[in-house]
mmCIF file of C-alpha atoms in Angstrom:
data_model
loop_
_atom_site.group_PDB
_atom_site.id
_atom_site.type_symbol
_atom_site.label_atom_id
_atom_site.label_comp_id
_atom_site.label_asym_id
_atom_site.label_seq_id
_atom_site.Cartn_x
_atom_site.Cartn_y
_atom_site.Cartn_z
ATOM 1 C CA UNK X 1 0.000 0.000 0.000
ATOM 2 C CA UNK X 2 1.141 3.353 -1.254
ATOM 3 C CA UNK X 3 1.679 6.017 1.421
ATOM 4 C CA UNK X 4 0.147 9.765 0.813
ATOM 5 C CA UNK X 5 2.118 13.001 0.459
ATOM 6 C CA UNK X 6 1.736 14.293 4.241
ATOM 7 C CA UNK X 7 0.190 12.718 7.427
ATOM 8 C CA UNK X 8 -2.710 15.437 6.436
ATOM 9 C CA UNK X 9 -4.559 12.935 4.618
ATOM 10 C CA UNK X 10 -5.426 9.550 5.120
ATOM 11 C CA UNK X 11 -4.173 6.586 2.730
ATOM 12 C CA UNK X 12 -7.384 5.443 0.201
ATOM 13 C CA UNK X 13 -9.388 8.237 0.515
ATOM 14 C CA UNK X 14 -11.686 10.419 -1.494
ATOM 15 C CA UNK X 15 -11.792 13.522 -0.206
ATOM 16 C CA UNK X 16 -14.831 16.155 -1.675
ATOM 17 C CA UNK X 17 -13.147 19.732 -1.877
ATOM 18 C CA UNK X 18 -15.257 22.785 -2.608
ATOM 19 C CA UNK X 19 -13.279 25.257 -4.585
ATOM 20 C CA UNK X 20 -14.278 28.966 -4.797
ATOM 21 C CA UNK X 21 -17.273 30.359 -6.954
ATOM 22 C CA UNK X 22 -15.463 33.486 -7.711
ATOM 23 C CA UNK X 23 -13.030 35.400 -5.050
ATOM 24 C CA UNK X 24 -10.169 32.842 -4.638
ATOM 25 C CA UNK X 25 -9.491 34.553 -0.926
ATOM 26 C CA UNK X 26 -12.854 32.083 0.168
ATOM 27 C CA UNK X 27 -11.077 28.922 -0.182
ATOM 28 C CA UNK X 28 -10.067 27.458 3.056
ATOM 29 C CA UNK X 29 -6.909 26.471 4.807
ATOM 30 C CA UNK X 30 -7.833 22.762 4.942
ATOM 31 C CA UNK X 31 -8.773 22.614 1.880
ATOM 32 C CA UNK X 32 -5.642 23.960 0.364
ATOM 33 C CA UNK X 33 -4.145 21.373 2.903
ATOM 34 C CA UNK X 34 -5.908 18.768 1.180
ATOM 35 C CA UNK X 35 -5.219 19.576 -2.185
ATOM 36 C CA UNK X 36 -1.667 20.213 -1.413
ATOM 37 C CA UNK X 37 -1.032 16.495 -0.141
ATOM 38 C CA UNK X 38 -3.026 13.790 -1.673
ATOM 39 C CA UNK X 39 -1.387 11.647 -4.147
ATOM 40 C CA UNK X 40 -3.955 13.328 -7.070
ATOM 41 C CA UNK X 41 -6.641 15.483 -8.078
ATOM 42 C CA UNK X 42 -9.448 14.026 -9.532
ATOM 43 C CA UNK X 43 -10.690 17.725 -11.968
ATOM 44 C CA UNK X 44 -13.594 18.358 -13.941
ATOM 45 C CA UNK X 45 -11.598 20.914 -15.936
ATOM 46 C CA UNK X 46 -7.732 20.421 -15.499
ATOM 47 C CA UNK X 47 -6.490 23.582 -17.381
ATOM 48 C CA UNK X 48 -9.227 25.275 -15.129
ATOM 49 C CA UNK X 49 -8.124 24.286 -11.932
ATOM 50 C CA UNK X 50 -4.095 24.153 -12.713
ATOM 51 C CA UNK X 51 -4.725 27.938 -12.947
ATOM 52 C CA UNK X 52 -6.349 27.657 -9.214
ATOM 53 C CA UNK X 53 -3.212 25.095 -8.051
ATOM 54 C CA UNK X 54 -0.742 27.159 -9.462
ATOM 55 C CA UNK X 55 -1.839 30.573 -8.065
ATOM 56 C CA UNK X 56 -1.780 28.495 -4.788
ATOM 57 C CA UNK X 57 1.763 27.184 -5.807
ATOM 58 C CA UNK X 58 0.745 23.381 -5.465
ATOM 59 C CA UNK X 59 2.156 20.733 -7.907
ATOM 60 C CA UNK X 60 -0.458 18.021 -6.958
ATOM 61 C CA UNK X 61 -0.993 15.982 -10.318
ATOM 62 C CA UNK X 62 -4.615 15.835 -11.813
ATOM 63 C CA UNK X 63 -6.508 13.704 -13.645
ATOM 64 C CA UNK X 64 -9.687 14.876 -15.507
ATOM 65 C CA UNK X 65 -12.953 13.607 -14.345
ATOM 66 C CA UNK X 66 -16.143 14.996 -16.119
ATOM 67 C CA UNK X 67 -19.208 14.356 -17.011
ATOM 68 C CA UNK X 68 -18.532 12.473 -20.369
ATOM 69 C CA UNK X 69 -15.770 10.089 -18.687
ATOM 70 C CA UNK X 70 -16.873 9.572 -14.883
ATOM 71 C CA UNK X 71 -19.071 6.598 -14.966
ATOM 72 C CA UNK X 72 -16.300 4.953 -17.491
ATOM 73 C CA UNK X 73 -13.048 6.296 -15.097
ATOM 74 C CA UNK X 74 -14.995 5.700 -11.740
ATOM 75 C CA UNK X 75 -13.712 1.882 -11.230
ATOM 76 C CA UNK X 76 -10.215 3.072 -12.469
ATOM 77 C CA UNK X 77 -10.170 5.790 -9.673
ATOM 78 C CA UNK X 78 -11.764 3.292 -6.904
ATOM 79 C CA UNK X 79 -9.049 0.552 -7.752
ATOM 80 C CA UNK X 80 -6.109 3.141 -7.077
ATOM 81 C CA UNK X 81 -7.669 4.669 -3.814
ATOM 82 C CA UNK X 82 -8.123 0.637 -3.141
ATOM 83 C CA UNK X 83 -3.869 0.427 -3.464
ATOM 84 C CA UNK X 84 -3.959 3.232 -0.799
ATOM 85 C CA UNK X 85 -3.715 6.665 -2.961
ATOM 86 C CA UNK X 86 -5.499 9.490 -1.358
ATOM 87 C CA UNK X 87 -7.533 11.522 -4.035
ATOM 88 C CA UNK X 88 -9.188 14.494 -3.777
ATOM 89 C CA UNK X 89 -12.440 15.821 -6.572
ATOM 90 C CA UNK X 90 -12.893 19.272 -7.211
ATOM 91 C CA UNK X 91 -15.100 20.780 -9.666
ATOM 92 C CA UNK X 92 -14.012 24.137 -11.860
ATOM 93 C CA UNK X 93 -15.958 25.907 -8.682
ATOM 94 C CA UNK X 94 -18.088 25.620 -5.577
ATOM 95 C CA UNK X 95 -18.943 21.937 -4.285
ATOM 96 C CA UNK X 96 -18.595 18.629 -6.087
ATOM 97 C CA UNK X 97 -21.654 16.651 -7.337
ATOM 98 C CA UNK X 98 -24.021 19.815 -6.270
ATOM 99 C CA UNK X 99 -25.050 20.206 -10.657
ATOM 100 C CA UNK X 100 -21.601 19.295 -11.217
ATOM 101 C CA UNK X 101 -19.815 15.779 -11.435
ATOM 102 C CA UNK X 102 -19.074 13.437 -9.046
ATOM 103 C CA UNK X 103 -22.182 11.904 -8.089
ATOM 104 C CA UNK X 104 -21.147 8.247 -10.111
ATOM 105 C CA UNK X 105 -17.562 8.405 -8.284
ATOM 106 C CA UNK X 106 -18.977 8.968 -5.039
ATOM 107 C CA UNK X 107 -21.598 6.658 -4.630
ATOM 108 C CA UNK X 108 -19.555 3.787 -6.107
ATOM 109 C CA UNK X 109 -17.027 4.737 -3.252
ATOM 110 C CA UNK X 110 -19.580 4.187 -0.540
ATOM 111 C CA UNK X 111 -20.531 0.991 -2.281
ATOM 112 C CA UNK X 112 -17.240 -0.375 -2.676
ATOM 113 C CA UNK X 113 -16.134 1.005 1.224
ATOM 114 C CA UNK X 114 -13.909 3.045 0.728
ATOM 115 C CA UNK X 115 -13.608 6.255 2.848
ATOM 116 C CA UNK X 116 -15.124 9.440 1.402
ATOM 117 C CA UNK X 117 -14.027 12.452 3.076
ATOM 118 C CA UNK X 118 -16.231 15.889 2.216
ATOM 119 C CA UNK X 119 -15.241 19.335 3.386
ATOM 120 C CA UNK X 120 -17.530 22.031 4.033
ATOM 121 C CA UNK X 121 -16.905 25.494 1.529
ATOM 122 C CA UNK X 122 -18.172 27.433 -1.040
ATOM 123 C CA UNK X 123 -21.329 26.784 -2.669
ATOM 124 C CA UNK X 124 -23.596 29.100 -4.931
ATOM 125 C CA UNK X 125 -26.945 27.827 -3.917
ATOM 126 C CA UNK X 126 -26.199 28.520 -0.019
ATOM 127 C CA UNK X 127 -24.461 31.578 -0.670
ATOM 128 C CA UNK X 128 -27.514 33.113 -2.656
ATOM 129 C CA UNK X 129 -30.107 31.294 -0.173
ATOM 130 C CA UNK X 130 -28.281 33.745 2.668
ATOM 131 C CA UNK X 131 -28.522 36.718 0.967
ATOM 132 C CA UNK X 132 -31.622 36.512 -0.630
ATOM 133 C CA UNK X 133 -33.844 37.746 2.048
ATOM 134 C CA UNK X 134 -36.284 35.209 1.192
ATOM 135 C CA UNK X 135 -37.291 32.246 3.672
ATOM 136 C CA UNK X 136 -34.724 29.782 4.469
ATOM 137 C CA UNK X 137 -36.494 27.147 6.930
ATOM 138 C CA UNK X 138 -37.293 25.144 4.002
ATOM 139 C CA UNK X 139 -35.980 25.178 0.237
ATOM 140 C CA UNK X 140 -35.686 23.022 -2.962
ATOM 141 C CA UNK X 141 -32.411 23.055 -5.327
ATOM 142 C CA UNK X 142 -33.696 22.092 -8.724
ATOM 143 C CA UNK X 143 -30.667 22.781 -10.673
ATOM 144 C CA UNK X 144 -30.475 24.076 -14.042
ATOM 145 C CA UNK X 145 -33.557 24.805 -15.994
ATOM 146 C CA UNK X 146 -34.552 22.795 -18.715
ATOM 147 C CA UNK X 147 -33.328 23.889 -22.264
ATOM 148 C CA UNK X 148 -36.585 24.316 -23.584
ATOM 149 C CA UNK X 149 -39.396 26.398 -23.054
ATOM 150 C CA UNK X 150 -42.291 23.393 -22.472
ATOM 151 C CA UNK X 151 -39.906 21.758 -20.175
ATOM 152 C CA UNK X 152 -38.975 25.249 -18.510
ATOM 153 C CA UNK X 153 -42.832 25.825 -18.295
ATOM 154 C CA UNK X 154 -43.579 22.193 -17.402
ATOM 155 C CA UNK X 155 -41.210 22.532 -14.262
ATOM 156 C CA UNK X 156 -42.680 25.886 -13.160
ATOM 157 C CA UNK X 157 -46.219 23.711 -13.498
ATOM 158 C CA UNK X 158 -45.011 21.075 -11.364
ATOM 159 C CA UNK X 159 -43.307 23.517 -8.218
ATOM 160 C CA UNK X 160 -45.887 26.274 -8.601
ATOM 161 C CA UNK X 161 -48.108 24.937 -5.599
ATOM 162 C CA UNK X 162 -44.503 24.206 -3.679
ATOM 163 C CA UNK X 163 -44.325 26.186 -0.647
ATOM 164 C CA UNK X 164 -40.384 26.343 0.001
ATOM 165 C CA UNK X 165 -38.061 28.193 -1.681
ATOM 166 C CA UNK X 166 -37.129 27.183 -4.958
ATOM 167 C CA UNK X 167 -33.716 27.732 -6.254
ATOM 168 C CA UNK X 168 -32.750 26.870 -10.108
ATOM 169 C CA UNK X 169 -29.302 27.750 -11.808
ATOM 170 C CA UNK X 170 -29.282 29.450 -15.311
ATOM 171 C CA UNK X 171 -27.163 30.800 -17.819
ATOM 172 C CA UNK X 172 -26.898 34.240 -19.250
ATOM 173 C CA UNK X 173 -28.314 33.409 -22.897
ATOM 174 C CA UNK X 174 -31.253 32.099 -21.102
ATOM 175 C CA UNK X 175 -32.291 34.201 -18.186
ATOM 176 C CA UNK X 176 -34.570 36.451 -20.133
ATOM 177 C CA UNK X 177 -36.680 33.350 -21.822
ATOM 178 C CA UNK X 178 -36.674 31.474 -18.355
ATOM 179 C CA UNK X 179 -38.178 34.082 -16.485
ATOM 180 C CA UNK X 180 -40.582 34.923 -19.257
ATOM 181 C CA UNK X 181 -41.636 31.197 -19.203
ATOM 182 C CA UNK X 182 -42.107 31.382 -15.209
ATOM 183 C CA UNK X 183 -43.725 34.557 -15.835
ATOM 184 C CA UNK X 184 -46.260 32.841 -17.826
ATOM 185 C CA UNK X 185 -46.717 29.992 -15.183
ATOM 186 C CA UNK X 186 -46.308 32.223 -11.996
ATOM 187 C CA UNK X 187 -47.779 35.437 -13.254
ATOM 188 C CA UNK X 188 -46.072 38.705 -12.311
ATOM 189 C CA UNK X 189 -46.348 38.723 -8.727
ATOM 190 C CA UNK X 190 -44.145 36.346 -7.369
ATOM 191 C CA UNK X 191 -41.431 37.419 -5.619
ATOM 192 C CA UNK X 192 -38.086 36.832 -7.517
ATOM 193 C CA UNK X 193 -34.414 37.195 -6.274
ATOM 194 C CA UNK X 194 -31.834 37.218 -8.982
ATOM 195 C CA UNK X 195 -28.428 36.499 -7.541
ATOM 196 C CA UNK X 196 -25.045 37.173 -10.238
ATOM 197 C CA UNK X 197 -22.014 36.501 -9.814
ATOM 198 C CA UNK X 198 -21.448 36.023 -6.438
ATOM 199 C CA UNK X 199 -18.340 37.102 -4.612
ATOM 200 C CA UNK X 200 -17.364 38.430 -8.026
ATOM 201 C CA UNK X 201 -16.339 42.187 -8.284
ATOM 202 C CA UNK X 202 -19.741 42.802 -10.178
ATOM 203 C CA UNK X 203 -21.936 40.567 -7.561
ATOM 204 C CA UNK X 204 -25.482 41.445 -7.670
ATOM 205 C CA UNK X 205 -28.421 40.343 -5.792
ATOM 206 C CA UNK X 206 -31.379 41.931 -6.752
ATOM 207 C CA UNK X 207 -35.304 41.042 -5.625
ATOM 208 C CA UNK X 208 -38.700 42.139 -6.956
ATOM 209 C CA UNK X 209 -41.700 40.680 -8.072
ATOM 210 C CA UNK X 210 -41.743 38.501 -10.804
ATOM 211 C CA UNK X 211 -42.799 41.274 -13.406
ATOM 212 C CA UNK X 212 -40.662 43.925 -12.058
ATOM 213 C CA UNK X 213 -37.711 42.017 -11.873
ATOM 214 C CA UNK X 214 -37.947 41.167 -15.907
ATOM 215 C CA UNK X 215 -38.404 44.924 -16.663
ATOM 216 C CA UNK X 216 -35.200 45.629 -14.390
ATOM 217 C CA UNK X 217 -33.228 43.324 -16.566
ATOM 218 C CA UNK X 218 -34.203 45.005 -19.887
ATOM 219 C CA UNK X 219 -32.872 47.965 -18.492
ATOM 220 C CA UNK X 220 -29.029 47.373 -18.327
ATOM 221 C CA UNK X 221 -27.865 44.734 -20.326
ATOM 222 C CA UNK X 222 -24.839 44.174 -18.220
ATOM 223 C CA UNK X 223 -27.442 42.732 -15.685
ATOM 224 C CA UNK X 224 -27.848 39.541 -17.203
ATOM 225 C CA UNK X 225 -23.509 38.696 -17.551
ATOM 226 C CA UNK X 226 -22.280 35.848 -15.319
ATOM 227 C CA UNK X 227 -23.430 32.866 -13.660
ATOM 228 C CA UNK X 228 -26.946 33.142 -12.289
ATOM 229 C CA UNK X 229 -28.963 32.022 -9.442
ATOM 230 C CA UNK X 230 -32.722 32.482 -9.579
ATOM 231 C CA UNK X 231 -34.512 32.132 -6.231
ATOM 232 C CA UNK X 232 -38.276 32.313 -6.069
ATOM 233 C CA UNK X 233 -40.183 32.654 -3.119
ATOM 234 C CA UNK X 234 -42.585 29.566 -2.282
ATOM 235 C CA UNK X 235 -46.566 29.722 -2.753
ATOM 236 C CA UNK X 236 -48.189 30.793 -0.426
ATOM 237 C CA UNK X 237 -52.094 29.596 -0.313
ATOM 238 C CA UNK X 238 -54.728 32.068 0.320
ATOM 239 C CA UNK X 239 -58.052 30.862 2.296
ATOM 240 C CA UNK X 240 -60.003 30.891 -1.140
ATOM 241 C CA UNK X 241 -57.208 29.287 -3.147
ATOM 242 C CA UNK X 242 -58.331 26.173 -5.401
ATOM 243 C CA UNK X 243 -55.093 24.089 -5.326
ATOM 244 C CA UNK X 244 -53.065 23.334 -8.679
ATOM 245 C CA UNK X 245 -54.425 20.012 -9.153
ATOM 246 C CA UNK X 246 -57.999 21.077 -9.096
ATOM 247 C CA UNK X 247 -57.853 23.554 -11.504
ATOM 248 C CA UNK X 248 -55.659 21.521 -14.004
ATOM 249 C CA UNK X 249 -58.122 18.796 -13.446
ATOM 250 C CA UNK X 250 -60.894 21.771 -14.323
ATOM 251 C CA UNK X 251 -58.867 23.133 -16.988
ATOM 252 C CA UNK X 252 -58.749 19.888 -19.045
ATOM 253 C CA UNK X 253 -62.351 18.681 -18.001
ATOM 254 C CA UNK X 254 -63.757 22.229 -19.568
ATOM 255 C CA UNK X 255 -61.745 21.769 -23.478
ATOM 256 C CA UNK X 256 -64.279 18.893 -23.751
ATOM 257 C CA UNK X 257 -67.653 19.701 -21.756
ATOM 258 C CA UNK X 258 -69.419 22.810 -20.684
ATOM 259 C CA UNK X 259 -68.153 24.824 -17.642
ATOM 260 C CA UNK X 260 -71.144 23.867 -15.457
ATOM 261 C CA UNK X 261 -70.163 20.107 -15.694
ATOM 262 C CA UNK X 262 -66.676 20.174 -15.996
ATOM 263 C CA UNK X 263 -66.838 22.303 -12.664
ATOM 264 C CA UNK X 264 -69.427 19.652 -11.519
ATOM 265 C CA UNK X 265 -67.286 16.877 -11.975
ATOM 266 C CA UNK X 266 -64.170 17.742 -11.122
ATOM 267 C CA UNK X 267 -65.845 19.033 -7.432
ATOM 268 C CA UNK X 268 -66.611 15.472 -7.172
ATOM 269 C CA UNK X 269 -63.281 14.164 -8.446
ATOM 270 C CA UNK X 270 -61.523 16.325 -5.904
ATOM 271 C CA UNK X 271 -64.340 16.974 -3.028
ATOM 272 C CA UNK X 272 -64.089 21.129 -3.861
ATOM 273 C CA UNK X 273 -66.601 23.716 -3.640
ATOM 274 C CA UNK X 274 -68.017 23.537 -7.126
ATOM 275 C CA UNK X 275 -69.690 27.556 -7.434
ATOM 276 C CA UNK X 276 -65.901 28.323 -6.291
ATOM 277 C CA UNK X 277 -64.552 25.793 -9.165
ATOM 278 C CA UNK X 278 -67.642 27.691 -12.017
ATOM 279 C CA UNK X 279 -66.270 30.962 -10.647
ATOM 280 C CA UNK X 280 -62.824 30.593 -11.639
ATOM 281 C CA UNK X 281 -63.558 28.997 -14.649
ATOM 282 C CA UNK X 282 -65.710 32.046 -15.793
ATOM 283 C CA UNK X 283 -63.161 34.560 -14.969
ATOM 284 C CA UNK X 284 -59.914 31.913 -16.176
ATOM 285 C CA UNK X 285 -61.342 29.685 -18.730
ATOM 286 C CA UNK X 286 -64.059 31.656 -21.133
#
């Protein structure tokens, strides 16, 4: 069995080290530590994170590890941390596996027993969550939108009863046509934070509703540069609200039968009010 660099990390072990989203001052002393003495660096960009090793003067070797080679490289890494090497995976920022890779190496790890080691540091979602101002108790992370607007509209459909926060990561070429498909789904009033590159120079975190928040984006085209997180605030139900099941139920019901029974039945599919079920139809529907 192969002995590691330092008696800072253990023989055949994976250790999960967050690098920084932006300002490289918010990486921590362990995990430069880490990095510093393991026998290698499993990377999901190598060129990318040589620039972060080198600025950090550490000559740890890497070996790339993405998301079109994990699931095939995974047994290769396990059988070398199996011979004792220590390894650490990093990601080009924030936390492994959180919408990056690492999910295929890890959980073969835990399967196989061998010791997987994660350090606490920076992550985007946590860092916008603080800041946000919006409730915290309770959240989702649902990653990246979809690509395309029916599945981007389709999602929105599925959380828009949810009550936590949601939080979704987007790009820049697609901020404007995700928030005008949530806009669509959501309508104008939901409470919206945009967070931008965070601990960047040009960090923004900006919250409105919904509506306002799209026309404060068309104003400054600089506003929608960088990495984004988009945090919405959960539903919140009203006394009178009819839930989003009902009135999908209602909505589909009413392409093929008149109001009055569509309303009728799907009251008794769903034991609701049916006047309050007519009502919304007449003001929603016709």
């Amino acid at each position: 069995m192969s002995e590691s660099n330092s008696g800072m990390v253990d023989v055949a072990t994976l250790y999960i080290v967050p690098t920084p989203i932006g300002n490289l001052a918010d990486i921590t002393q362990r995990a430069l530590d880490v990095l510093a003495n393991v026998d290698l660096i499993a990377a999901e960009d190598t060129r990318h994170t040589s620039r972060l090793l080198s600025h950090f003067s550490i000559s740890t070797r890497t070996f790339a590890l993405h998301d079109h080679n994990e699931q095939q490289k995974a047994d290769f890494l396990i059988e070398k941390l199996q011979a004792g090497t220590s390894i650490a995976l990093v990601s080009d920022a924030g936390t492994p596996l959180i919408s990056d890779p690492g999910y295929h190496l890890v959980n073969r790890c835990r399967h196989a027993g061998v010791k997987v080691v994660p350090l606490p540091g920076p992550c985007a979602v946590i860092t916008a969550l603080s800041g946000s101002g919006l409730p915290s108790d309770r959240f989702s992370f649902e990653g990246f939108l979809p690509p395309k607007s029916k599945g981007r509209r389709d999602c929105f459909q599925a959380l828009a009863d949810d009550a936590r926060t949601l939080i979704f990561y987007e790009s820049p070429h697609r901020i404007n046509d995700s928030l005008s498909d949530m806009l669509a789904v959501l309508g104008p009033d939901r409470q919206v934070v945009l967070a931008r590159e965070l601990t960047k120079t040009y960090e923004t975190i900006h919250g409105a509703p919904l509506g306002e928040l799209i026309d404060w984006l068309a104003e400054d085209s600089n506003r929608v540069r960088g990495e984004m997180v988009i945090l919405v605030a959960g539903h919140r139900a009203q006394k009178d609200d009819l839930p989003g099941e009902v009135l999908r139920t209602l909505t589909l019901l009413a392409k093929e039968l008149p109001l009055k029974k569509a309303a009728a039945l799907t009251a008794e599919i769903h034991g609701a009010k049916k006047n309050a079920l007519y009502k919304w139809g007449l003001e929603n529907l016709e």
